[in-house]
Short mmCIF file of C-alpha atoms and ligand atoms in Angstrom, two decimals:
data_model
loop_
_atom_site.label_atom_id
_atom_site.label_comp_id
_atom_site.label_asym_id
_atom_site.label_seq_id
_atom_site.Cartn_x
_atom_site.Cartn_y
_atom_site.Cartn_z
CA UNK S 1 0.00 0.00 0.00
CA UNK S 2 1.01 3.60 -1.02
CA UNK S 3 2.12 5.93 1.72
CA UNK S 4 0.37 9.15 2.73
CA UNK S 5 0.74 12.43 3.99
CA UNK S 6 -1.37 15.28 5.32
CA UNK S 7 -0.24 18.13 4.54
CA UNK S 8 -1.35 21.82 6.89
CA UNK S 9 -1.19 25.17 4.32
CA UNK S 10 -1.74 25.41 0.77
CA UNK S 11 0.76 28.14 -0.13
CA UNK S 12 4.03 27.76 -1.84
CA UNK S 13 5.81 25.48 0.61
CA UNK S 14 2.77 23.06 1.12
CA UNK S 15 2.06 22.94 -2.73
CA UNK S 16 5.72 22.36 -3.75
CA UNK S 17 5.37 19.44 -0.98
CA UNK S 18 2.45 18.07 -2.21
CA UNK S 19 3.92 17.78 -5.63
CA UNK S 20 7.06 16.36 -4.44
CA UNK S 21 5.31 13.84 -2.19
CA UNK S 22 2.86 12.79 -5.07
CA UNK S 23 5.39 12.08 -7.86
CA UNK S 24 7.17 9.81 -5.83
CA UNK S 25 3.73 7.87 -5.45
CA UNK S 26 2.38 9.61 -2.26
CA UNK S 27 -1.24 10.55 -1.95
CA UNK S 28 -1.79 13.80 -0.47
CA UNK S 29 -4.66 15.71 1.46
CA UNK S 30 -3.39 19.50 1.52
CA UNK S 31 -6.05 21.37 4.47
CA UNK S 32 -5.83 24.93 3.46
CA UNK S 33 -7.85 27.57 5.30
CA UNK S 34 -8.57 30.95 2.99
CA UNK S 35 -11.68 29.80 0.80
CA UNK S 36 -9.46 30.04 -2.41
CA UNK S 37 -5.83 30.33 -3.60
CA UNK S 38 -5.33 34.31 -4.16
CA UNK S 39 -5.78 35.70 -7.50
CA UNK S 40 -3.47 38.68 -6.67
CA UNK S 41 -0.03 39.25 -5.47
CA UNK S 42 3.66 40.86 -6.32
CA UNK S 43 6.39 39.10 -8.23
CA UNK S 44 8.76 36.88 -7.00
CA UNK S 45 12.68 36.67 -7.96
CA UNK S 46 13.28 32.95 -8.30
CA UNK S 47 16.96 31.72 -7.45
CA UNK S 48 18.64 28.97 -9.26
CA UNK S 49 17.97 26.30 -6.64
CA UNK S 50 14.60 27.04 -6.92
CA UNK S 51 14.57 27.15 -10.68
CA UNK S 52 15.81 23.64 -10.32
CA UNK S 53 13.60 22.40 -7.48
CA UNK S 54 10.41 23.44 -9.70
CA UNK S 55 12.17 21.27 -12.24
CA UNK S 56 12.08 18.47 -9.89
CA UNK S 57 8.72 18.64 -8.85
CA UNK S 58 7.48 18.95 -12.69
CA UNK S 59 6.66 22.31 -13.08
CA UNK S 60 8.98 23.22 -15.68
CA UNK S 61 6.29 22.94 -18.59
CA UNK S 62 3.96 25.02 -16.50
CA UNK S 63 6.52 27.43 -16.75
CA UNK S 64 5.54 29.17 -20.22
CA UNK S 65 1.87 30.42 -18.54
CA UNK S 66 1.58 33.79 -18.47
CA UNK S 67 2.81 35.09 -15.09
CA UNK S 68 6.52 33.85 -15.50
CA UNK S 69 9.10 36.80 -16.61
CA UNK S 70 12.23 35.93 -17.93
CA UNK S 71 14.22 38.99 -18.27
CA UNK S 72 17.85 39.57 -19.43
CA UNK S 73 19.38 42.28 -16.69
CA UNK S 74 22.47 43.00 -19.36
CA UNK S 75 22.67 46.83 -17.52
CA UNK S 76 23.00 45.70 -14.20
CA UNK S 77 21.14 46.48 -10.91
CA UNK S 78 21.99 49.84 -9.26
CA UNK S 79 22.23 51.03 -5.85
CA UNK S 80 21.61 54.79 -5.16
CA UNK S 81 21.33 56.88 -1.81
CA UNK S 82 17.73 59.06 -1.55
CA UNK S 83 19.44 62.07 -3.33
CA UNK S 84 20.01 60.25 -6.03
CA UNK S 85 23.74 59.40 -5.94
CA UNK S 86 24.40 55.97 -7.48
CA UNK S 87 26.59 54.45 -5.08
CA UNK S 88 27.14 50.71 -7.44
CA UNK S 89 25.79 49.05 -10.50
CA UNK S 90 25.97 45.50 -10.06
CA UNK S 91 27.29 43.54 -12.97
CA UNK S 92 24.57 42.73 -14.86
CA UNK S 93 24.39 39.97 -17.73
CA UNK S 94 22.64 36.74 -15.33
CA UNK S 95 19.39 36.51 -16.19
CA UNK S 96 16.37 37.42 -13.99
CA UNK S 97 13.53 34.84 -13.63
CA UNK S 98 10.59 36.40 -12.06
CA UNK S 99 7.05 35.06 -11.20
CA UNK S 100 3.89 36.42 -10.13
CA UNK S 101 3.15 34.76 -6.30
CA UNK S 102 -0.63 33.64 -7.86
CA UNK S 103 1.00 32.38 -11.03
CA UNK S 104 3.37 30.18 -9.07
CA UNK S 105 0.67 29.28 -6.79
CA UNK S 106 -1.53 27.77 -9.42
CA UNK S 107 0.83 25.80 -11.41
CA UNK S 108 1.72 24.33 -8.29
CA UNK S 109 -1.78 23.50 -7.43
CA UNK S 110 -2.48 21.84 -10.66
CA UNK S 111 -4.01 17.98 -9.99
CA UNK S 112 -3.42 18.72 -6.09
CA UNK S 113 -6.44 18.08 -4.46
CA UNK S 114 -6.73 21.14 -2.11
CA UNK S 115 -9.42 21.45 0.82
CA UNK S 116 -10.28 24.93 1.17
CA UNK S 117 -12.34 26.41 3.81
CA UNK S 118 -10.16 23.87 6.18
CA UNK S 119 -8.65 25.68 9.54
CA UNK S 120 -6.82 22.98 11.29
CA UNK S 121 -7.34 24.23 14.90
CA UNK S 122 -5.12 21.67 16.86
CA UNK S 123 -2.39 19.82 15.06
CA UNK S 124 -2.21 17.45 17.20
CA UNK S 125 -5.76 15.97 15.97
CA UNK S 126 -3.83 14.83 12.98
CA UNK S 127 -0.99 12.03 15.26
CA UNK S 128 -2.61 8.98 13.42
CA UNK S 129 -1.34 10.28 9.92
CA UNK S 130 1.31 8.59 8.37
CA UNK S 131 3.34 11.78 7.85
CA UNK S 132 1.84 15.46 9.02
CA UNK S 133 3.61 18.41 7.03
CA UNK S 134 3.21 22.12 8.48
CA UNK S 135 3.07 24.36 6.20
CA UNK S 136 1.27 26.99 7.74
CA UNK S 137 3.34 29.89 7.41
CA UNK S 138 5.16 32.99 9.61
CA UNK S 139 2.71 32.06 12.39
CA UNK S 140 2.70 28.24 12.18
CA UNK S 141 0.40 26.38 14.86
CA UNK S 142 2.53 22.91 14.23
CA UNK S 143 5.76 24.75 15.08
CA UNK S 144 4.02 26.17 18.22
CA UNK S 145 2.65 22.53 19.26
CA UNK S 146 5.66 20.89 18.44
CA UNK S 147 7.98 23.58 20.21
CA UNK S 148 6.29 25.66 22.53
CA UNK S 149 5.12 29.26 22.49
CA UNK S 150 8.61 30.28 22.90
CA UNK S 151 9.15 28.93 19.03
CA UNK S 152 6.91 31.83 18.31
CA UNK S 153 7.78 34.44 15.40
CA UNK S 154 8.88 37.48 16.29
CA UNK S 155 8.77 40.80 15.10
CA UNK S 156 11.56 42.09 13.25
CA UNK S 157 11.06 45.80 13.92
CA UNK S 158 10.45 47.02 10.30
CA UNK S 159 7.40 47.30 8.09
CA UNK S 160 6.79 46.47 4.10
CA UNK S 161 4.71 48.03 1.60
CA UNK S 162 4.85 46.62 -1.82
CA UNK S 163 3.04 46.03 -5.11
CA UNK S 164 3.09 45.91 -8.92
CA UNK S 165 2.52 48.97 -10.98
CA UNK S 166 1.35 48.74 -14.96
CA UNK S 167 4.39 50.48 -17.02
CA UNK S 168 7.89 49.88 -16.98
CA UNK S 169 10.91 52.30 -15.64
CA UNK S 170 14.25 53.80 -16.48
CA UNK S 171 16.15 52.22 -14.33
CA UNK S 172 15.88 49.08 -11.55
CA UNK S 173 17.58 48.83 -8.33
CA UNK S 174 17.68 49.82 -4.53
CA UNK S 175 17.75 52.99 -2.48
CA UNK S 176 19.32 52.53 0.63
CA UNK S 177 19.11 55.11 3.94
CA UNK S 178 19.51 55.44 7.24
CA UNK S 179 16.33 53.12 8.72
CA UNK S 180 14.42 52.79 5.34
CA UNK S 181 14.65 51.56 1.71
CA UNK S 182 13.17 51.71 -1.42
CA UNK S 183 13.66 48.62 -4.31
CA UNK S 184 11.91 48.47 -7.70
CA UNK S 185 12.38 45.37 -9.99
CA UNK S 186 11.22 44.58 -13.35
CA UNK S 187 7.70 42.56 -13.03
CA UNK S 188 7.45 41.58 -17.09
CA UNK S 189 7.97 43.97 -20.27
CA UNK S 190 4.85 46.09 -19.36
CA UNK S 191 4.93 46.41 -15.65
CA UNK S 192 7.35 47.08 -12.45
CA UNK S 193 7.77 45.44 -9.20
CA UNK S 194 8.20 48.16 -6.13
CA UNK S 195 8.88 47.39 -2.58
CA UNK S 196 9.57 49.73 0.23
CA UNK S 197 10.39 48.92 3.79
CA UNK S 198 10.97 51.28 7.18
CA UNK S 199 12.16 50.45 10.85
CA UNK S 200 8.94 50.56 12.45
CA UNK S 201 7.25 48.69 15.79
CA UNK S 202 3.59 49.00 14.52
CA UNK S 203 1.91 48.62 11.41
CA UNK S 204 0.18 51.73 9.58
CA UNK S 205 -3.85 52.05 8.88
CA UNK S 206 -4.61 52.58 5.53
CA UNK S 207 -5.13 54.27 3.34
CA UNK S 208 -1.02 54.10 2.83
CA UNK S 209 -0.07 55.94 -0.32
CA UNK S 210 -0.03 59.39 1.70
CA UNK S 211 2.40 56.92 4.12
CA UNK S 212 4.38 56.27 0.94
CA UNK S 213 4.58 59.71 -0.17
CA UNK S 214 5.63 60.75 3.84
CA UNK S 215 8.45 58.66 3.92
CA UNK S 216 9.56 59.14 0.35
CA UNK S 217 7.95 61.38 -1.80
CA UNK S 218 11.60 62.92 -1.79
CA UNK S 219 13.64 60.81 -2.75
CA UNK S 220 15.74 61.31 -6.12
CA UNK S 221 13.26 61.18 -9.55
CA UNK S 222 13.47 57.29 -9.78
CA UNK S 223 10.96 57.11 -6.67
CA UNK S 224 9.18 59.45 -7.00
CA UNK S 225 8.32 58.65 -10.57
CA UNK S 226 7.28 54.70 -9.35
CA UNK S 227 5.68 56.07 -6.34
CA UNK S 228 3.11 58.41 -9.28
CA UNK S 229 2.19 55.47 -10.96
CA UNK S 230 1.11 52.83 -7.20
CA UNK S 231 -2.60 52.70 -7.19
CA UNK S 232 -4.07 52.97 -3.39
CA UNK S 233 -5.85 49.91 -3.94
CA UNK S 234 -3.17 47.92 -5.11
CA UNK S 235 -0.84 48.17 -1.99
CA UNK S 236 -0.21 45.12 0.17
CA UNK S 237 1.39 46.38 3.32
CA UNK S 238 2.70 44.20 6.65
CA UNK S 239 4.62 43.66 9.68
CA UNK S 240 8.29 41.70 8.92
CA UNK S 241 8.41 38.49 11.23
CA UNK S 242 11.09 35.98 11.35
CA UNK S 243 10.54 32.11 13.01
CA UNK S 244 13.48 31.92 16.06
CA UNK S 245 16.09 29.33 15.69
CA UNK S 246 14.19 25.57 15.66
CA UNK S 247 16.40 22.51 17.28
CA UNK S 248 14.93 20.11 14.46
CA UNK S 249 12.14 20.82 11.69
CA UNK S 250 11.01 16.94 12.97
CA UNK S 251 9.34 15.48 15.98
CA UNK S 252 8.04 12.17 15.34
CA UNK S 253 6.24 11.88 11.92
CA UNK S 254 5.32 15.99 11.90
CA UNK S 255 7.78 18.11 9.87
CA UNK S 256 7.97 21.61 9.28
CA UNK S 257 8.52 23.51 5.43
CA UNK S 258 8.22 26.98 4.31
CA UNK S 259 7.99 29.87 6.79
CA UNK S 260 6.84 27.45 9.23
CA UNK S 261 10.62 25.89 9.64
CA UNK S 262 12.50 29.24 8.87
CA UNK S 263 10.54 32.17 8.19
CA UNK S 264 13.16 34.91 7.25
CA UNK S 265 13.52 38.73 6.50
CA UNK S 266 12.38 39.75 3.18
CA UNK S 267 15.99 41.18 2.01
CA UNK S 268 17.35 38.34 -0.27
CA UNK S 269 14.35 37.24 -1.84
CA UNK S 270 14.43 33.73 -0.69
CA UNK S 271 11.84 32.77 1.38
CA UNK S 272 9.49 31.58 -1.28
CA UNK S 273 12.74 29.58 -3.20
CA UNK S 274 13.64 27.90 -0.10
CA UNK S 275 10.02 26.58 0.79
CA UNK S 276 10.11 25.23 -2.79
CA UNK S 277 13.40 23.43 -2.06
CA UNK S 278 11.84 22.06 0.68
CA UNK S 279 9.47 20.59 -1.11
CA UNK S 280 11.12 19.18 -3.24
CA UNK S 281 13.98 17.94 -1.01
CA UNK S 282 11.41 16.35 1.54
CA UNK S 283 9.75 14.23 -1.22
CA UNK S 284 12.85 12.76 -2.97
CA UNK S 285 14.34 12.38 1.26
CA UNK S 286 11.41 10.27 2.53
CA UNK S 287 11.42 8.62 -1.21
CA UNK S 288 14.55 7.41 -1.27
CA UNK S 289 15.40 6.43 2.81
CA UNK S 290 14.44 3.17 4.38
CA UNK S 291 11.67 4.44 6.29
CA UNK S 292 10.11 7.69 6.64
CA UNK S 293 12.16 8.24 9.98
CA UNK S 294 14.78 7.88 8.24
CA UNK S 295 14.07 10.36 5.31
CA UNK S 296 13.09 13.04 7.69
CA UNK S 297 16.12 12.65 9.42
CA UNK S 298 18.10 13.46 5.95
CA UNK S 299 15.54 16.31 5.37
CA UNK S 300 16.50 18.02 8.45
CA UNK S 301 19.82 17.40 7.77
CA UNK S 302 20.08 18.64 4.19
CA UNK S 303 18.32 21.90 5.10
CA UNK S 304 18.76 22.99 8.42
CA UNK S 305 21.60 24.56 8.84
CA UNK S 306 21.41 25.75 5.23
CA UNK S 307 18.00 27.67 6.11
CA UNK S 308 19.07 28.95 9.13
CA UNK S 309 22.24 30.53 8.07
CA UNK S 310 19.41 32.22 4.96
CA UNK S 311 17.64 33.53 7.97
CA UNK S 312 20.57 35.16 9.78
CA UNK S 313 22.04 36.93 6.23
CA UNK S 314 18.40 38.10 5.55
CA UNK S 315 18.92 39.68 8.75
CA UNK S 316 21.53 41.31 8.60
CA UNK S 317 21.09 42.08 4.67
CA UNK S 318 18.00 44.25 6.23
CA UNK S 319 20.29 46.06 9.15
CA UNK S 320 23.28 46.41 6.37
CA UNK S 321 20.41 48.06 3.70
CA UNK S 322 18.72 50.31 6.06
CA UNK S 323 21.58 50.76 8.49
CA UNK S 324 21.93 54.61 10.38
CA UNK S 325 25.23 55.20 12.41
CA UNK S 326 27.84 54.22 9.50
CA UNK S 327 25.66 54.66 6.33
CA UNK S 328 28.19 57.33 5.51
CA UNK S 329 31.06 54.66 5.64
CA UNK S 330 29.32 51.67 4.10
CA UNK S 331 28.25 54.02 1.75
CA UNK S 332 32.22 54.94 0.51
CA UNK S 333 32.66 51.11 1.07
CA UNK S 334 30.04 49.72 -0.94
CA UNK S 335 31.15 52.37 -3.98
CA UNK S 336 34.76 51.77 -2.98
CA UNK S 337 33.93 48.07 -3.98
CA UNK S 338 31.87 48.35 -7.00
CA UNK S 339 34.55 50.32 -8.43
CA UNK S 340 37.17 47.36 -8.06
CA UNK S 341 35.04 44.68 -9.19
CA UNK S 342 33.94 46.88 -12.10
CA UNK S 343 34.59 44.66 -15.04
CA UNK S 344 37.62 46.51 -17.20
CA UNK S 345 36.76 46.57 -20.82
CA UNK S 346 38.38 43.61 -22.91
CA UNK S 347 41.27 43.99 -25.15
CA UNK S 348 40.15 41.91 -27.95
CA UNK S 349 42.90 39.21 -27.71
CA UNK S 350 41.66 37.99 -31.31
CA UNK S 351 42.40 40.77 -33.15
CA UNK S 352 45.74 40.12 -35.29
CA UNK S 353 49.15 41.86 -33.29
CA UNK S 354 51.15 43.84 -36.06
C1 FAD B 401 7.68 41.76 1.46
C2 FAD B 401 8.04 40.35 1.08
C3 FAD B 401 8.67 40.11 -0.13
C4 FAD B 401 9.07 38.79 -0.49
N1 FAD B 401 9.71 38.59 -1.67
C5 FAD B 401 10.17 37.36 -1.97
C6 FAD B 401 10.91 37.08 -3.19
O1 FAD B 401 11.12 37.94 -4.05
N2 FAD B 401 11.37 35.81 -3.41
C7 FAD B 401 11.16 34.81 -2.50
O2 FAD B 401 11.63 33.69 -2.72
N3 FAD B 401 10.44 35.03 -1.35
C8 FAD B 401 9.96 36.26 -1.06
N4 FAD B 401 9.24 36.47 0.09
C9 FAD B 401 8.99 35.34 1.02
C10 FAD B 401 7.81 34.46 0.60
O3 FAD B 401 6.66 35.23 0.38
C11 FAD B 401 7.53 33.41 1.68
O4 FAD B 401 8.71 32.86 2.15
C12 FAD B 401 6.65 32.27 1.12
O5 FAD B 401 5.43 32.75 0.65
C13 FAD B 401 6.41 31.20 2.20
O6 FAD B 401 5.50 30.23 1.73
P1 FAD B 401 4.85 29.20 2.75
O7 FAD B 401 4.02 28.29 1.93
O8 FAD B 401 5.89 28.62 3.63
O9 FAD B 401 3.94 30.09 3.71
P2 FAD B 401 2.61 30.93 3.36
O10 FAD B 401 2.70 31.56 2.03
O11 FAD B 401 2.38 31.81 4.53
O12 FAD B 401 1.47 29.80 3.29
C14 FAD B 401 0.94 29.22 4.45
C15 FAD B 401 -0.47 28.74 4.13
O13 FAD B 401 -0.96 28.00 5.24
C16 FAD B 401 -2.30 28.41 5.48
N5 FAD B 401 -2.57 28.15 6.90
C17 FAD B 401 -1.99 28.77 7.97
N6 FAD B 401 -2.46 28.25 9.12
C18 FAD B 401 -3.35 27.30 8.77
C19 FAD B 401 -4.17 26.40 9.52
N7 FAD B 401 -4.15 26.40 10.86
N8 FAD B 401 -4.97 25.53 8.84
C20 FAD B 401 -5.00 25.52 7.48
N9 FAD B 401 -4.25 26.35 6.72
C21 FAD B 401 -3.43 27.22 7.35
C22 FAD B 401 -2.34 29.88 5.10
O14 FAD B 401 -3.64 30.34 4.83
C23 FAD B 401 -1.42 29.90 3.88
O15 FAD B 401 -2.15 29.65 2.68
C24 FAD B 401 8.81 37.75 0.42
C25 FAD B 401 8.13 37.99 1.63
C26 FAD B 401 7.75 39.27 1.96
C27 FAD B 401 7.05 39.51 3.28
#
């Protein structure tokens, strides 16, 4: 008889799981409590691994939908300060992939059999499944059953606001000051990813464009120009949490994926890769061990450490980005460094020597 697993959260970690689990002959039952998967949401930059991991988990053909961006970044990302200086481009030439969250969400949802409407209350109503997979986010109840309430998120002292605006801009990249920042990505050929971030205790009450504009509506033209074109409506706007340091993602036959296990600052864009990786590495883990103890076990072991030392840079990418005493000397550093790894221009060794 096949094995089965129930899985707590349809989002990207408990989808990318479910997939995972089923090609490797698994049946699934994924409890998800919103009513429906959303139908709106930013873009996401998708890392390599992740690239890969959807690969694994057979959503490469999925991939051509509308939704997926695949942009060439041959001029490089740039970082400026508020007035406009450009402290760095970053080499450019690797290619971007992007993909809209509700895009993602529904390729990966395609043949899983999701139960909406479906709050699991207590976790621990679910011990006589073969395998019990919490995926339930930032503010996981499995992690809390399995660890305690002091396993709890915590704030992170900062607040997002972000969205996707129709029209595309000059120029991409990141403006960095003392206790706030200001990124804007490419979301596609015809529209533009913004996100902008503050060191706050307390999320604001809408409505939050006049927020926006407060904090900066002054910035150099680049900002100000995206910040015209965001749409009240369209603003998504949160707390930043990340889950403390867990002593296993196991006990017994529960694991933890996703922001459940290692919920993380938003400043290296790799929350939503690394619950995909977790997908896929739990399925092929359990797959391929001798018993699903023993797959776990290599789970934890495989990504761990790896996800924990993700949450920590995140971190401190956030404190580096929006840093106050010092910005002056990061700032000469970071320039300092973008002029040495500059890339020279090429004498054209093939030309003939006379
Ligand atoms: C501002 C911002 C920008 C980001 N940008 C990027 C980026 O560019 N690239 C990237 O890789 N990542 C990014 N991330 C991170 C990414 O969004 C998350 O890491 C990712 O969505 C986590 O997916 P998940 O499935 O683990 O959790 P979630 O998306 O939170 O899904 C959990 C699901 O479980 C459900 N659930 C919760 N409790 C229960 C329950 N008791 N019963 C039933 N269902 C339940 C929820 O309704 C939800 O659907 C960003 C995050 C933020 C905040």
């Amino acid at each position: 008889m096949g094995h089965s697993a129930v899985i707590i959260g349809a989002g990207i970690g408990g989808l990318s799981t479910a997939r995972s689990l089923k090609r490797h002959g698994w049946s699934v039952t994924v409890l998800e409590q919103a009513a429906a998967l959303p139908t709106s949401g930013t873009m996401l930059g998708m890392w390599p691994a992740a690239m890969k991991a959807l690969d694994d988990i057979g959503v490469d053909a999925l991939r051509r939908t509308d939704g997926w961006a695949h942009i060439a970044t041959g001029a490089g990302t740039r970082l400026w300060t508020p007035a406009g200086r450009q402290l760095v481009t970053a080499p450019g030439g690797a290619d971007l992939n992007l993909v809209s969250r509700p895009a993602l969400l529904a390729a990966l949802a395609r043949d899983i059999d999701v139960s909406f409407a479906t709050q699991v209350v207590d976790p621990g109503q679910l011990d006589d499944a073969e395998l019990v997979v919490g995926a339930d986010g930032t503010f996981s109840r499995t992690r809390q059953r399995m660890f305690g309430d002091r396993f709890r998120a915590r704030p992170l002292g900062a607040v997002a606001w972000r969205g996707t605006v129709e029209g595309a801009v000059a120029e991409y990249g990141e403006t960095w000051a003392p206790e706030a920042l200001f990124g804007i990505t490419p979301a596609g050929p015809h529209a533009t990813n913004w996100y902008a971030c503050i060191r706050a205790d307390q999320t604001f009450n809408g409505p939050h464009l006049p927020h926006i504009v407060n904090h900066f509506g002054s910035w150099h033209r680049g900002v100000r120009e995206l910040i015209d074109m965001i749409e009240e409506g369209a603003i998504l706007h949160h707390g930043l949490f990340e889950a403390p340091k867990l002593p296993s993602y196991i006990t017994g036959k529960t694991v933890l994926v996703g922001d459940a296990a290692h919920a993380m600052a938003p400043f290296l864009g790799r929350g939503a890769c690394e619950a995909i990786v977790d997908g896929a590495t739990l399925g092929r883990s359990v797959a391929q061990a001798s018993s699903i103890e023993a797959g776990l076990a290599v789970f934890d072991k495989e990504r761990r450490a790896r996800t924990q030392r993700l949450v920590l840079a995140s971190r401190l990418m956030g404190r580096f980005a929006m840093m106050d005493a010092g910005s002056g000397i990061r700032n000469a550093a970071v320039g300092t460094v973008g002029r040495l790894v500059k890339p020279r221009p090429r004498r054209d060794s093939t030309l003939p020597r006379h």
